[in-house]
Every structure is written in structure tokens, then in C-alpha cells.
mmCIF file of C-alpha atoms in Angstrom:
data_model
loop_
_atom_site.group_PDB
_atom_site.id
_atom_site.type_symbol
_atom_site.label_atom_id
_atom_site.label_comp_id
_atom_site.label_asym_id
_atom_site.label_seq_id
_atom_site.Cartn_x
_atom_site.Cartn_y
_atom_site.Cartn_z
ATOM 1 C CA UNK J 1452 133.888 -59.699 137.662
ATOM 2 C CA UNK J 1453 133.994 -56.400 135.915
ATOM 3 C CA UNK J 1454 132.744 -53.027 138.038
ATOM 4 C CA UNK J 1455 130.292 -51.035 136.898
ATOM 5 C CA UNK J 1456 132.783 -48.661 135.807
ATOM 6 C CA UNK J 1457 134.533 -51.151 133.935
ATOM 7 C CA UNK J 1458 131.185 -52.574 132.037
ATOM 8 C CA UNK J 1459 130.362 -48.688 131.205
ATOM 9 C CA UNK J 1460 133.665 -48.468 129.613
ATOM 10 C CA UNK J 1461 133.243 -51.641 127.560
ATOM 11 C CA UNK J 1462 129.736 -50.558 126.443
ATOM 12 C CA UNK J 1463 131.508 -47.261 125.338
ATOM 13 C CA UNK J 1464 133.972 -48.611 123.406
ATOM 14 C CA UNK J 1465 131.569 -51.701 122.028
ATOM 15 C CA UNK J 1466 129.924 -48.330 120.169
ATOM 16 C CA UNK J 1467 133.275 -47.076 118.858
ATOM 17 C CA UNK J 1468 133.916 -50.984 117.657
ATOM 18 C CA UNK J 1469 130.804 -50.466 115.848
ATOM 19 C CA UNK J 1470 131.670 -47.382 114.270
ATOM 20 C CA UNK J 1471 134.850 -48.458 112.789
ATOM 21 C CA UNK J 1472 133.744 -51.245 111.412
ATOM 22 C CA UNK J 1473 131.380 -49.188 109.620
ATOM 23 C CA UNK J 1474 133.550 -46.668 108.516
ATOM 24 C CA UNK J 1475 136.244 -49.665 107.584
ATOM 25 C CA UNK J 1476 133.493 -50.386 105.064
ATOM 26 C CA UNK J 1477 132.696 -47.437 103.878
ATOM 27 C CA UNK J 1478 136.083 -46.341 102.834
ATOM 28 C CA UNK J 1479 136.600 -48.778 99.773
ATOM 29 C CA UNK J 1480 133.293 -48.123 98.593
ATOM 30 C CA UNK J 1481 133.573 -46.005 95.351
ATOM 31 C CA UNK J 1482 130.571 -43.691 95.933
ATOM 32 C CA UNK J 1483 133.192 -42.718 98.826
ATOM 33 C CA UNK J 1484 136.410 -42.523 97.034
ATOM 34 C CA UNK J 1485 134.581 -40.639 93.913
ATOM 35 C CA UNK J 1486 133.391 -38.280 97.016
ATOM 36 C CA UNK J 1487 136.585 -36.317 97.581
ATOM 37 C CA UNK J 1488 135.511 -34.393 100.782
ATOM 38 C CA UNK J 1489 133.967 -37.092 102.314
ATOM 39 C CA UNK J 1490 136.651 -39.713 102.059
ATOM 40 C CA UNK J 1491 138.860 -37.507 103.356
ATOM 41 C CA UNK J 1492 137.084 -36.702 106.546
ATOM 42 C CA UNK J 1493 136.301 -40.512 106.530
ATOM 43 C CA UNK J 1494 140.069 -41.754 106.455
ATOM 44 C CA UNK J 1495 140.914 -39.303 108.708
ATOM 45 C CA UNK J 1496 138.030 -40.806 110.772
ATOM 46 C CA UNK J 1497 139.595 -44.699 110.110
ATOM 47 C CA UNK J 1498 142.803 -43.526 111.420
ATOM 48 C CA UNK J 1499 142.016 -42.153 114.613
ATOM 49 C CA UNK J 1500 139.305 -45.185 115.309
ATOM 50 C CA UNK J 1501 142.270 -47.472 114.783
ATOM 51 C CA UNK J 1502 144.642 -46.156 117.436
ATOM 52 C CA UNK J 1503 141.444 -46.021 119.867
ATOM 53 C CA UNK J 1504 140.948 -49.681 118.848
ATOM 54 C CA UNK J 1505 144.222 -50.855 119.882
ATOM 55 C CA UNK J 1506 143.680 -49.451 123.369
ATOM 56 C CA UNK J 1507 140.275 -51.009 123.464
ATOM 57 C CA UNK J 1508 141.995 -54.357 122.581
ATOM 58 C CA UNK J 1509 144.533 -54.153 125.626
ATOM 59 C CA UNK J 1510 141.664 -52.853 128.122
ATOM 60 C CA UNK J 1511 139.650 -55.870 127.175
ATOM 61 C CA UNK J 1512 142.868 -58.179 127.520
ATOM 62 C CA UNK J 1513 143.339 -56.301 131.198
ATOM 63 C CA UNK J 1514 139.830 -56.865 132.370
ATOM 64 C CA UNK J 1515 139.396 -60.514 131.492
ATOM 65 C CA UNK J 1516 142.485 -61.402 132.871
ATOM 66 C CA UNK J 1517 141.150 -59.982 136.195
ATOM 67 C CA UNK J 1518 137.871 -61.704 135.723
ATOM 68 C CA UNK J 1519 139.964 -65.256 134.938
ATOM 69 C CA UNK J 1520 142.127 -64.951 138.055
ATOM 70 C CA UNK J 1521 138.882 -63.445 140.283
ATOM 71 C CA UNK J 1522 137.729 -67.099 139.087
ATOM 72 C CA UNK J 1523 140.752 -69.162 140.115
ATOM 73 C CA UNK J 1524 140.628 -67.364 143.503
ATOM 74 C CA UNK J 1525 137.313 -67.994 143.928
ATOM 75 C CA UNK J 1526 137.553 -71.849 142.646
ATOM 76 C CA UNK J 1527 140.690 -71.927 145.379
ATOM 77 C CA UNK J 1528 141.700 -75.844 144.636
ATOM 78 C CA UNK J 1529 145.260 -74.797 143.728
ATOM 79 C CA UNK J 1530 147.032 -72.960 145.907
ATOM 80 C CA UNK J 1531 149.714 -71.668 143.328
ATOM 81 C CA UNK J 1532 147.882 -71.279 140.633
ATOM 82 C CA UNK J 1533 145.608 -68.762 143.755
ATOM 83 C CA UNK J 1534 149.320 -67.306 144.221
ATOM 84 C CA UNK J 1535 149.684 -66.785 140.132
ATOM 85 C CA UNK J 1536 145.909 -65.214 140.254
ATOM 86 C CA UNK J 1537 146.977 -62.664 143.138
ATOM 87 C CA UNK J 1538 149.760 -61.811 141.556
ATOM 88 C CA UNK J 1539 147.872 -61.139 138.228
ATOM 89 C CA UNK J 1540 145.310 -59.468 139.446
ATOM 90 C CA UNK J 1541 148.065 -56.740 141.172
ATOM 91 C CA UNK J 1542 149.668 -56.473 137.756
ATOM 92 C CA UNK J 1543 146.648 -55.780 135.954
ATOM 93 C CA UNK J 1544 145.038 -53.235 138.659
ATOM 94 C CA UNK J 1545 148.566 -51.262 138.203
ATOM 95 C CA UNK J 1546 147.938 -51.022 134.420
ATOM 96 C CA UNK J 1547 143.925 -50.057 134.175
ATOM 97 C CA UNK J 1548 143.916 -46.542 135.720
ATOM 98 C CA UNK J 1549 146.534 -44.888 133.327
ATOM 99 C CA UNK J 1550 145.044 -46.941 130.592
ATOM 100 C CA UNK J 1551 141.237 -45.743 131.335
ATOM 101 C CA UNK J 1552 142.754 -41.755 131.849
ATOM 102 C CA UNK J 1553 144.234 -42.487 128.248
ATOM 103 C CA UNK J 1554 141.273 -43.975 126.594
ATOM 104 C CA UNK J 1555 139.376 -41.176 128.461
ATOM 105 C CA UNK J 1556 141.158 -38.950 126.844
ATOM 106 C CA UNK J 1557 141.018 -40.315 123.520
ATOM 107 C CA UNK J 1558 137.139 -40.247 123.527
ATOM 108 C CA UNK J 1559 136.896 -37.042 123.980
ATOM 109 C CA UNK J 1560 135.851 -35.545 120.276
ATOM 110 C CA UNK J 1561 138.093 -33.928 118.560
ATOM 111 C CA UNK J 1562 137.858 -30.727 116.563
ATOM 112 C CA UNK J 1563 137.657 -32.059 112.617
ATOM 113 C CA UNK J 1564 140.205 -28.863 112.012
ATOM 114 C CA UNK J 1565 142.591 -30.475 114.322
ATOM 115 C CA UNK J 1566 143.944 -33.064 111.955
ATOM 116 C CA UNK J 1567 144.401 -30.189 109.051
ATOM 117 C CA UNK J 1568 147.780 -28.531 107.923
ATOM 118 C CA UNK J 1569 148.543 -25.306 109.481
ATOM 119 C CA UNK J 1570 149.362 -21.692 107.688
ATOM 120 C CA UNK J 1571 151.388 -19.856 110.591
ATOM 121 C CA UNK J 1572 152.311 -16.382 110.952
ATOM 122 C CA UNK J 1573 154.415 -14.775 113.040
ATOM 123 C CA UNK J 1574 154.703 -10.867 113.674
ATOM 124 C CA UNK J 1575 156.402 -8.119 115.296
ATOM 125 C CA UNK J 1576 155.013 -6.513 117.870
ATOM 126 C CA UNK J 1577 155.791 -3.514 120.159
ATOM 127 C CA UNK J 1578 159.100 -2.839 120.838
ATOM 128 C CA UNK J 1579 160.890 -1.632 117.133
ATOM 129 C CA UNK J 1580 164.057 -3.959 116.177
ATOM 130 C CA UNK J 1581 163.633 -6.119 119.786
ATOM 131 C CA UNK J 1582 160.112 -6.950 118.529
ATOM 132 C CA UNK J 1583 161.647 -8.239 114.943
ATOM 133 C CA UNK J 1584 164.344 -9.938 116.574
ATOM 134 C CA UNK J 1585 162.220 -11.834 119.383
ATOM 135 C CA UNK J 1586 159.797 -12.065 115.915
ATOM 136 C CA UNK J 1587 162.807 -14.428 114.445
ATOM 137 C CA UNK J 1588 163.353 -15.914 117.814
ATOM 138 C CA UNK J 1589 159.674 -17.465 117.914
ATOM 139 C CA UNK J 1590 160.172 -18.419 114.418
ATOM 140 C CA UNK J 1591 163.351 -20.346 114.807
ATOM 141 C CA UNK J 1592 161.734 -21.688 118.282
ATOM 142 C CA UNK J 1593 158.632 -23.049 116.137
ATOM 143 C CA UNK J 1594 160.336 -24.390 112.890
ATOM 144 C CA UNK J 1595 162.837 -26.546 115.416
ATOM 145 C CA UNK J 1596 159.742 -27.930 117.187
ATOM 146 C CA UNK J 1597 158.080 -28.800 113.642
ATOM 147 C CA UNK J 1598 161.353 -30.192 112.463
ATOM 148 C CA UNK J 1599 161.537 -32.614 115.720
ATOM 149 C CA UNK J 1600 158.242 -33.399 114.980
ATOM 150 C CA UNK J 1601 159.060 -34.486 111.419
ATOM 151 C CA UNK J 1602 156.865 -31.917 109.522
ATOM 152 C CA UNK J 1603 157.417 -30.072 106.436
ATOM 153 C CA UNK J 1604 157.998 -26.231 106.782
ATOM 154 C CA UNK J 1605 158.032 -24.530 103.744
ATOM 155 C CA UNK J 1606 158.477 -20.232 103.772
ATOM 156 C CA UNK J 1607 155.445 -18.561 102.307
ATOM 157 C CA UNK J 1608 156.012 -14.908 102.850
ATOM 158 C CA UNK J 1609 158.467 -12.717 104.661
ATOM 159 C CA UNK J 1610 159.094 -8.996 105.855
ATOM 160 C CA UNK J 1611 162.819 -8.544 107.146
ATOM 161 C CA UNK J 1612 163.573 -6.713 109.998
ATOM 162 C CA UNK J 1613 165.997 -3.828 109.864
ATOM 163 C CA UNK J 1614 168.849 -5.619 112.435
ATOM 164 C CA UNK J 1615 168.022 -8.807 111.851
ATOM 165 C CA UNK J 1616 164.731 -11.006 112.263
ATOM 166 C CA UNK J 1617 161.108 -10.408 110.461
ATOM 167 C CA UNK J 1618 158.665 -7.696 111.142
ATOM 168 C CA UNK J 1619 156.401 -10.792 110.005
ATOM 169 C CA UNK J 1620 157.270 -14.340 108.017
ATOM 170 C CA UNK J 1621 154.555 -16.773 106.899
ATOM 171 C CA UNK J 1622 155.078 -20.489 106.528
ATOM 172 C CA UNK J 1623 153.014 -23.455 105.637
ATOM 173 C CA UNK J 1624 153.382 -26.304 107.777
ATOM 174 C CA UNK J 1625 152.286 -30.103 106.662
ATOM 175 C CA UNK J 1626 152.446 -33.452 108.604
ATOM 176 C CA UNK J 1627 149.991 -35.489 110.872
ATOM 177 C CA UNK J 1628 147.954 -33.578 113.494
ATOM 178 C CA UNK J 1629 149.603 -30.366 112.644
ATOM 179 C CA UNK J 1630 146.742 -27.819 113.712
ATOM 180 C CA UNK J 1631 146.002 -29.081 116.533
ATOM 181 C CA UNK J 1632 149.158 -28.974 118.070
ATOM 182 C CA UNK J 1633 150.062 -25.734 116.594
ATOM 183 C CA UNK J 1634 146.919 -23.968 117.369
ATOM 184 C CA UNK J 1635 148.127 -23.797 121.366
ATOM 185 C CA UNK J 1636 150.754 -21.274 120.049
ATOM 186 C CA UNK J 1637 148.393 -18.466 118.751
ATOM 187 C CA UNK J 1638 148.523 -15.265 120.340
ATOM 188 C CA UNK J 1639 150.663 -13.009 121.791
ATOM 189 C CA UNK J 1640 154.099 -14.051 122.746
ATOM 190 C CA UNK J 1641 156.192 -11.311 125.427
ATOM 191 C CA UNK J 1642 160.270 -11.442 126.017
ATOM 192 C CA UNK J 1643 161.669 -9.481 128.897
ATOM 193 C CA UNK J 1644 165.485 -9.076 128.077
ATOM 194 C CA UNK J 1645 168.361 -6.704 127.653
ATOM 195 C CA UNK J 1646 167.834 -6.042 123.833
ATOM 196 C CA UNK J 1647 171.209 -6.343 121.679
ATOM 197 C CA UNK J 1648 170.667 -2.628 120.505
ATOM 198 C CA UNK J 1649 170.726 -1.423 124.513
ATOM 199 C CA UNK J 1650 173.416 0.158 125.440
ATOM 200 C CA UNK J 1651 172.905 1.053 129.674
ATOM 201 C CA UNK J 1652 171.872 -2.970 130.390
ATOM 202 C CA UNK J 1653 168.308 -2.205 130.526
ATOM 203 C CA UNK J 1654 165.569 -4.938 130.401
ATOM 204 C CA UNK J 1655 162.904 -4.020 127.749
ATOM 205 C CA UNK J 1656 159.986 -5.984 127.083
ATOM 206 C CA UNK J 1657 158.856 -6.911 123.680
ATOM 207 C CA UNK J 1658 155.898 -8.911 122.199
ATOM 208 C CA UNK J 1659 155.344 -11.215 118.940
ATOM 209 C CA UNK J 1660 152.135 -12.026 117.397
ATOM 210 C CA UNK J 1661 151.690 -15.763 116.696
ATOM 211 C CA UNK J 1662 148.449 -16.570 114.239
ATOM 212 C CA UNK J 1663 147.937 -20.206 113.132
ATOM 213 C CA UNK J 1664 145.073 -21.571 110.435
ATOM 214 C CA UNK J 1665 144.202 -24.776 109.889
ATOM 215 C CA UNK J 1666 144.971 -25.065 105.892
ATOM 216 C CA UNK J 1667 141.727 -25.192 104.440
ATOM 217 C CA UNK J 1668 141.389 -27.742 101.107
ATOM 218 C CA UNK J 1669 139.766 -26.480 97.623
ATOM 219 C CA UNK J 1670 136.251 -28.071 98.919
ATOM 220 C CA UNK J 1671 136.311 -25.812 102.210
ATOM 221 C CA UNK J 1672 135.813 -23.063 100.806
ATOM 222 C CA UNK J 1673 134.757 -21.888 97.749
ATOM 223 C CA UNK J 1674 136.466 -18.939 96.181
ATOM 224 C CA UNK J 1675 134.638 -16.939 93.083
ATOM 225 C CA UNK J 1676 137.487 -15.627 90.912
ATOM 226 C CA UNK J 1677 135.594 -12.956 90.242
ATOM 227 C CA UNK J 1678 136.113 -11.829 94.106
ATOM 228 C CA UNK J 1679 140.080 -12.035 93.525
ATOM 229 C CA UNK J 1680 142.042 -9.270 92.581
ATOM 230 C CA UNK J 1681 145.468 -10.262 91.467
ATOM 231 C CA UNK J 1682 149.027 -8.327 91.339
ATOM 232 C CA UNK J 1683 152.364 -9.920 90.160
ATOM 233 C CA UNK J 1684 155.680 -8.530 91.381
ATOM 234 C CA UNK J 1685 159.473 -8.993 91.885
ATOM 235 C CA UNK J 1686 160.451 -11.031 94.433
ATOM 236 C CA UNK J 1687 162.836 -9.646 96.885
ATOM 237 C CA UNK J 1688 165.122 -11.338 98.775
ATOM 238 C CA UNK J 1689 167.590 -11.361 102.391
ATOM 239 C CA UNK J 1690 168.608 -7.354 102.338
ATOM 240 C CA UNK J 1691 165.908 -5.727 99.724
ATOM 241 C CA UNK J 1692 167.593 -7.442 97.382
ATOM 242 C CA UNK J 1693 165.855 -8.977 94.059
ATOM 243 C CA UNK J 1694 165.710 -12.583 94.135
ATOM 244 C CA UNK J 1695 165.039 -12.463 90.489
ATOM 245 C CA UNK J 1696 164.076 -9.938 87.512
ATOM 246 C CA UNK J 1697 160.888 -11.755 86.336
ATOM 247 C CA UNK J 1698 157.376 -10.712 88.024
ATOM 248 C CA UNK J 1699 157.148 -13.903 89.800
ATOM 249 C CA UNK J 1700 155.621 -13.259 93.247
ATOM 250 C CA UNK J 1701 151.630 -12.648 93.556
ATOM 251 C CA UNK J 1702 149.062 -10.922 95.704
ATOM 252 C CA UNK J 1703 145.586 -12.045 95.879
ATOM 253 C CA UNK J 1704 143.116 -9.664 97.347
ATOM 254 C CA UNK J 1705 139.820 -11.063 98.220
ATOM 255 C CA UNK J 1706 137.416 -7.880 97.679
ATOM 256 C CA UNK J 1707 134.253 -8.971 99.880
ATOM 257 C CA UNK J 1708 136.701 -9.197 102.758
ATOM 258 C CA UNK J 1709 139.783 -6.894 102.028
ATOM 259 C CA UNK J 1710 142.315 -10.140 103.027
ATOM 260 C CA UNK J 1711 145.439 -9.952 101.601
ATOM 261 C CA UNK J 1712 147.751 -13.038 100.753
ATOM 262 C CA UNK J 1713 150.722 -13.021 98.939
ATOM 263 C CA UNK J 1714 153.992 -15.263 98.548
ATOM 264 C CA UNK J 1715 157.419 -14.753 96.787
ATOM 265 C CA UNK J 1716 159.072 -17.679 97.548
ATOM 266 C CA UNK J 1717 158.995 -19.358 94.592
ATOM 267 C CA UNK J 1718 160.758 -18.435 91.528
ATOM 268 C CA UNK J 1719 157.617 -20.162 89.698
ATOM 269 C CA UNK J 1720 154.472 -17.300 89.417
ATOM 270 C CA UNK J 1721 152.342 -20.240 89.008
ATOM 271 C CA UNK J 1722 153.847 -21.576 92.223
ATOM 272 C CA UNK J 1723 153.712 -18.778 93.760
ATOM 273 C CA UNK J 1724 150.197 -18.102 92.953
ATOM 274 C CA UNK J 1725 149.243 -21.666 94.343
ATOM 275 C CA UNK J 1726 150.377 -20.789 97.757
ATOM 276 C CA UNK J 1727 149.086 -17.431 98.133
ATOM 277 C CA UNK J 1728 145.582 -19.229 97.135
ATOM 278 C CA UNK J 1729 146.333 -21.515 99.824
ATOM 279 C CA UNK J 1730 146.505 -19.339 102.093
ATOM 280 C CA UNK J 1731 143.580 -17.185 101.167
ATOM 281 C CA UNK J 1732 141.336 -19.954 101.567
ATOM 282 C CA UNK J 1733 142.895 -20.689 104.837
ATOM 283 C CA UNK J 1734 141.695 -17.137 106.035
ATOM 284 C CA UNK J 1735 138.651 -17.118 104.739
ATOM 285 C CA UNK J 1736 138.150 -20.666 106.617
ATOM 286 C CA UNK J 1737 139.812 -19.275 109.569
ATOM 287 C CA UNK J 1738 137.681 -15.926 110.017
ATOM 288 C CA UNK J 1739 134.651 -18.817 110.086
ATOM 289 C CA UNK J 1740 136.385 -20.914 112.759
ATOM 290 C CA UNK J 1741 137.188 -17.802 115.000
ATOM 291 C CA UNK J 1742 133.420 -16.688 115.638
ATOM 292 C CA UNK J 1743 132.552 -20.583 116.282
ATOM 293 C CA UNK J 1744 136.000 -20.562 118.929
ATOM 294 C CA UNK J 1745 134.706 -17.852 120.374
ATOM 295 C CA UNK J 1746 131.303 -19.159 120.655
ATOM 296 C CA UNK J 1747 132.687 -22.062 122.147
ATOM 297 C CA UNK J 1748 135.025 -20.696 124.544
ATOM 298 C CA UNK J 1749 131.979 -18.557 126.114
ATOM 299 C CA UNK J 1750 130.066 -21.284 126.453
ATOM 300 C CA UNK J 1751 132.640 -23.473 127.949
ATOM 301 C CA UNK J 1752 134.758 -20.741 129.836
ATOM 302 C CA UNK J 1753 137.801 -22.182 128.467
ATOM 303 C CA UNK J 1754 140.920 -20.508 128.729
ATOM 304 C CA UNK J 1755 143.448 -22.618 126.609
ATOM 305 C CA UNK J 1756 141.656 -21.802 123.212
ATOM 306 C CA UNK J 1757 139.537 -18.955 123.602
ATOM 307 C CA UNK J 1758 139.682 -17.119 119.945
ATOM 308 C CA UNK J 1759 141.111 -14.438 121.268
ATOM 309 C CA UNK J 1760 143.965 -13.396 118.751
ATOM 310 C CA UNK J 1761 145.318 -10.395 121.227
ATOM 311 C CA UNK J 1762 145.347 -12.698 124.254
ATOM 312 C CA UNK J 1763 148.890 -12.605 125.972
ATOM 313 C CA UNK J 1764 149.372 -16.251 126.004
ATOM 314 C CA UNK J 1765 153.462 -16.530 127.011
ATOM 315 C CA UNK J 1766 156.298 -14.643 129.161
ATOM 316 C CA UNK J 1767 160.336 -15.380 128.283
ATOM 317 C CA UNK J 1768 161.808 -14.037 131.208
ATOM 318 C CA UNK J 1769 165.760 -13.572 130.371
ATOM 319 C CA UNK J 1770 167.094 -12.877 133.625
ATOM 320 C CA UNK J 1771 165.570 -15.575 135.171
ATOM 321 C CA UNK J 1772 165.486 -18.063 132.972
ATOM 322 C CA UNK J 1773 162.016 -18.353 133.147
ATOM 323 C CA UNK J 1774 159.102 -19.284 130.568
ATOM 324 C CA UNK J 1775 155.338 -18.713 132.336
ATOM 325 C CA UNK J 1776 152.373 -19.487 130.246
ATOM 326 C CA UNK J 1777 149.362 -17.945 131.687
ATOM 327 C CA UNK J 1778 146.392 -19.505 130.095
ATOM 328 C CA UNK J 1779 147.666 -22.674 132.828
ATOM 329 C CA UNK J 1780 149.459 -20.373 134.876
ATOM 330 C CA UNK J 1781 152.494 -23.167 133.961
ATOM 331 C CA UNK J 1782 156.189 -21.888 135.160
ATOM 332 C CA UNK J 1783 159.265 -23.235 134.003
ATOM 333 C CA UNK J 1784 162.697 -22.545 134.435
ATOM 334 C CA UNK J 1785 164.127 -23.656 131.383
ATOM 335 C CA UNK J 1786 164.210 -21.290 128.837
ATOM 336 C CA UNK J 1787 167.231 -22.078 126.640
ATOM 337 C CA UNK J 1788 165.550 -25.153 125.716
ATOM 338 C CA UNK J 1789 162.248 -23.990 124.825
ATOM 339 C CA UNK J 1790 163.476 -20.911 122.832
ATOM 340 C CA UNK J 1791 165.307 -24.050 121.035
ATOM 341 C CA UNK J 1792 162.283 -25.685 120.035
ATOM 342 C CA UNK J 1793 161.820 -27.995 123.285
ATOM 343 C CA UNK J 1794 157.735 -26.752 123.800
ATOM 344 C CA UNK J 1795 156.764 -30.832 123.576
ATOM 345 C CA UNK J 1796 156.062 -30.352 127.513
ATOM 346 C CA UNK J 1797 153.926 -27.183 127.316
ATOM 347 C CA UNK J 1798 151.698 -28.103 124.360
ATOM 348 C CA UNK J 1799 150.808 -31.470 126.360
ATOM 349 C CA UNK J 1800 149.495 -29.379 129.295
ATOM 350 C CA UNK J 1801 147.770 -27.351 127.488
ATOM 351 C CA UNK J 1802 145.933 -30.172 125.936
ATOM 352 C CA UNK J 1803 145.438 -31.814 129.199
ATOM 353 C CA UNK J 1804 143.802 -29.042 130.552
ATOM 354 C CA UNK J 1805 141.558 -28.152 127.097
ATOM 355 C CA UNK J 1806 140.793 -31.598 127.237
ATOM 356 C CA UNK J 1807 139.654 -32.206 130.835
ATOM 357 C CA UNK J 1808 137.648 -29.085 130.222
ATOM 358 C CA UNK J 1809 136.017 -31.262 127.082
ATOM 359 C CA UNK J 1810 135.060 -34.313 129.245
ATOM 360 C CA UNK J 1811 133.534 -31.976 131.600
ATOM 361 C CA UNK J 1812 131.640 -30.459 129.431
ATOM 362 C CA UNK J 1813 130.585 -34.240 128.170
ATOM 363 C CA UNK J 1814 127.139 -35.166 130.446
ATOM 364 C CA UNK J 1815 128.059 -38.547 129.283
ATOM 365 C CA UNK J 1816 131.756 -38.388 130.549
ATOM 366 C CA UNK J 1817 133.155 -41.751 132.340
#
């Protein structure tokens, strides 16, 4: 027999049956398809109903194999077919917790950004040619994490420092689930080391700005060209030097606002001039999603994503070895790794935590 707990799980996930059959539906209908913004957010929709739905298929396997055995015990005319119901029932009660924590989890809504294509930016801080350097550090450490991942990283923009790494780089990221994964690593970013440049052995501390937007799609924002002021210039390259003669790379400047995007990486203008619109719409969308972040963070009191661009989010102790993230107050001692890309473990507590904050917040939470 199932528990209550069990039955309001069932019930819960009967609804979500419901909805992706409807949604299964509605996604070869053409009215849909001819809908460009709405399919999209529909198949996006299909996909993540579909994982949920093979979980729901195992849970229902799990708890009517303890009802059938619950029935055999009860019956009691066979002893080892009793023994074979025991022994099922044990199994079974092993698997359901960590199966209910995961469909739990995967109830909890998610943000409709999170699925999105991120533009990421990464900047210099304080600390002169130790803040460029740690700047390329955190670069390298997030284009190795994308490329385990499987993602496409392409270069939008870039600002070389004077001894090496960027006073800021740009770069579009594209694969599944990309913003909100990446989103955990906006904000400010601190190194404690003994710079390259330091001569007595001194430990200096540094900082790098990480900003992430979710890549917003023609239909998420409207631009009017009119608003747009464009430049065209030479591209320059590694050193100051000219990566070609032609005025290739653009600048877009959005009046109303005063943003700035631009992109050189291209040798194409029109290219070029693709990107730097991509971007532009994703800050536009993004200065929108910040106030609503922030709004929600207040309300919430949530510390993993709070909006707050100047947050200090992460320590890199040298000496020690040591990488502290203080939105979880998380320590680990493994720094080599993670400055190599290895951040898998730190982005899943920080969505643990978000998350349990989410299902909290949820009055209808299991």
C-alpha cells in the first residue's frame, strides 16, 4: 500500500503526465511551429517533461513493486515467494528516497533563462598586471569547464593585458543548459598569490569580474535601428597588432541606454556585426533580468543568485591550496584542479542550495 507521501507524489506527477502529453501535442501543430517564440519555449518545455517522465516511470515501477510484495506477504501461502517479497521490498525502500530527493528536485521550476546560451565576460579587476593575469586565469579555468562540458566557445571581444592575460575578453558560449550553469560564476572572483611581477615573495591579492547573460534571441527583445549607432574599425590582434587592413570589426551603441558592444573576431564585418548584435540584445535582456533577480533574491533572501554584480562570490588561496566560495561558505583544498576547469563539484552545490531554497519557498513543496 502506498503512504500518503507516496500517493501525493503520484498525484504530482499524474499533473506533469498531463502536461506533457499536452505539450507532446501541441508541438507538431503548425499554428505552433509557424509561432517561432512559442515553439521554442514549448520544445524546450517537451524536453525537460521527458527526462521528468522517465523518473516518474521508475518511481511508479518502485512503488508497485512494494505494493505487489506488501500483497504476497500479506497473502503468506508461500513461504519463499514471502522470502522473495521481503527481499523486494528492502531493495525497493533503498532506491525511493534518493529517487524522491531527485524528482524533488526536478519539480522545482526552473528559470525559462536557464536553458538559454550564455554571453560571458570576464574583467580585470584591482591589482594592475596580477588582475589581467588572474583575468586570463578565470578565462582559461571557464573555457576548460565548457569544453568538458561539450559546449561551443567562440571569442567575441578581447582587451590584452600588458604581461600577459586580458584586462577583459568576451565569449559566446552555446550548448544545452548553458545559463544556468554558468550564471553561478557571476561576480567577483579574488586570488591571493605571489604575483609573477613580485620580486620580495609577497602575497598580493587580486580580483576578476565575471558577468554572464543568458543570450537573448531576435524575439526577446526588440531593437529599433534607429536606437543603434554603428562604427566599423580595424581589427587588432595578440600584441596591438592588425589582424587585417579592412574595417572589419563593429561597435554598436545603443543610445537610450549608452551600452556598448563590439566584436573583432571575425574577419567578416557582416560577421562581426552579427555578434556584436548578439550581444547587445543580450544586455538589453540582461539589464531586465537583473532588477527581476534582485527582486527575487529580496524576497527569497537567497544568497546563491542574488543580482548582485559586485558581490565577492570566490577566494583562490595560493599558499594553501585553497578555493572558498562564500555564498555556501564551501572550502576546498584543491585548487590546481579547479583553476583547470574541474568547478563540476562547486556549481552542483550551489544549485543544491538555490534549489532547496526554491522548494522552500514552494507552499506546495513535498
Amino acid at each position: 500500500m502506498r503512504t500518503l507521501r507516496g500517493r501525493i507524489m503520484i498525484d504530482k506527477l499524474n499533473i506533469v503526465k498531463q502536461r506533457y502529453d499536452e505539450v507532446n501535442d501541441l508541438i507538431i501543430q503548425p499554428e505552433i511551429i509557424a509561432d517561432q517564440k512559442r515553439y521554442v519555449e514549448l520544445t524546450k518545455e517537451y524536453k525537460d517533461l521527458k527526462d521528468l517522465m522517465v523518473e516518474r516511470d521508475k518511481y511508479v515501477e518502485l512503488t508497485n513493486n512494494i505494493s505487489e510484495a506488501e500483497e504476497i506477504i500479506a497473502d503468506g501461502s508461500d513461504a519463499e515467494m514471502v522470502d522473495m517479497a521481503k527481499m523486494q521490498i528492502e531493495e525497493a525502500k533503498e532506491e525511493l528516497p534518493a529517487l524522491e530527493e531527485k524528482i524533488r528536485m526536478m519539480l522545482v521550476p526552473k528559470d525559462p533563462e536557464d536553458a538559454k546560451n550564455a554571453v560571458v565576460e570576464v574583467r580585470a579587476g584591482t591589482g594592475g598586471d596580477e588582475a589581467s593575469i588572474f583575468a586570463g586565469d578565470i578565462f582559461k579555468m571557464l573555457t576548460k569547464y565548457c569544453e568538458s562540458k561539450g559546449w561551443r566557445v567562440s571569442t567575441v571581444d578581447f582587451s590584452e593585458g600588458t604581461n600577459g592575460g586580458f584586462k577583459e575578453i568576451q565569449f559566446e558560449v552555446s550548448g544545452e543548459d548553458v545559463y544556468g550553469t554558468l550564471k553561478y560564476e557571476a561576480g567577483v572572483h579574488r586570488v591571493q598569490r605571489v604575483p609573477q611581477t613580485e620580486t620580495q615573495g609577497r602575497v598580493h591579492t587580486s580580483a576578476a569580474t565575471v558577468m554572464v547573460f543568458p543570450e537573448a534571441e531576435e524575439f526577446d527583445v526588440e531593437i529599433d535601428p534607429k536606437d543603434v549607432r554603428i562604427d566599423y574599425f580595424c581589427s587588432s590582434g595578440p600584441g596591438g597588432q592588425s589582424v587585417n587592413t579592412t574595417y572589419s570589426a563593429v561597435r554598436l551603441t545603443h543610445e537610450p541606454t549608452g551600452i556598448v558592444a563590439q566584436c573583432q573576431d571575425q574577419k567578416s564585418q557582416h560577421k562581426n556585426k552579427e555578434k556584436a548584435f548578439k550581444v547587445l540584445r543580450s544586455r538589453l535582456y540582461d539589464m531586465e533580468l537583473a532588477k527581476k533577480q534582485e527582486e527575487d533574491a529580496a524576497k527569497r533572501g537567497s544568497m546563491v543568485t542574488s543580482g548582485d554584480r559586485s558581490a565577492k562570490i570566490r577566494t583562490y588561496n595560493y599558499p594553501q591550496g585553497r578555493v572558498t566560495d562564500h555564498r555556501i561558505n564551501l572550502t576546498l583544498y584543491d585548487l590546481q584542479n579547479i583553476i583547470n576547469g574541474d568547478i563540476q563539484k562547486i556549481i552542483d552545490e550551489l544549485k543544491l542550495v538555490a534549489n532547496t531554497e526554491k522548494l522552500k519557498e514552494a507552499s506546495d513543496s513535498l
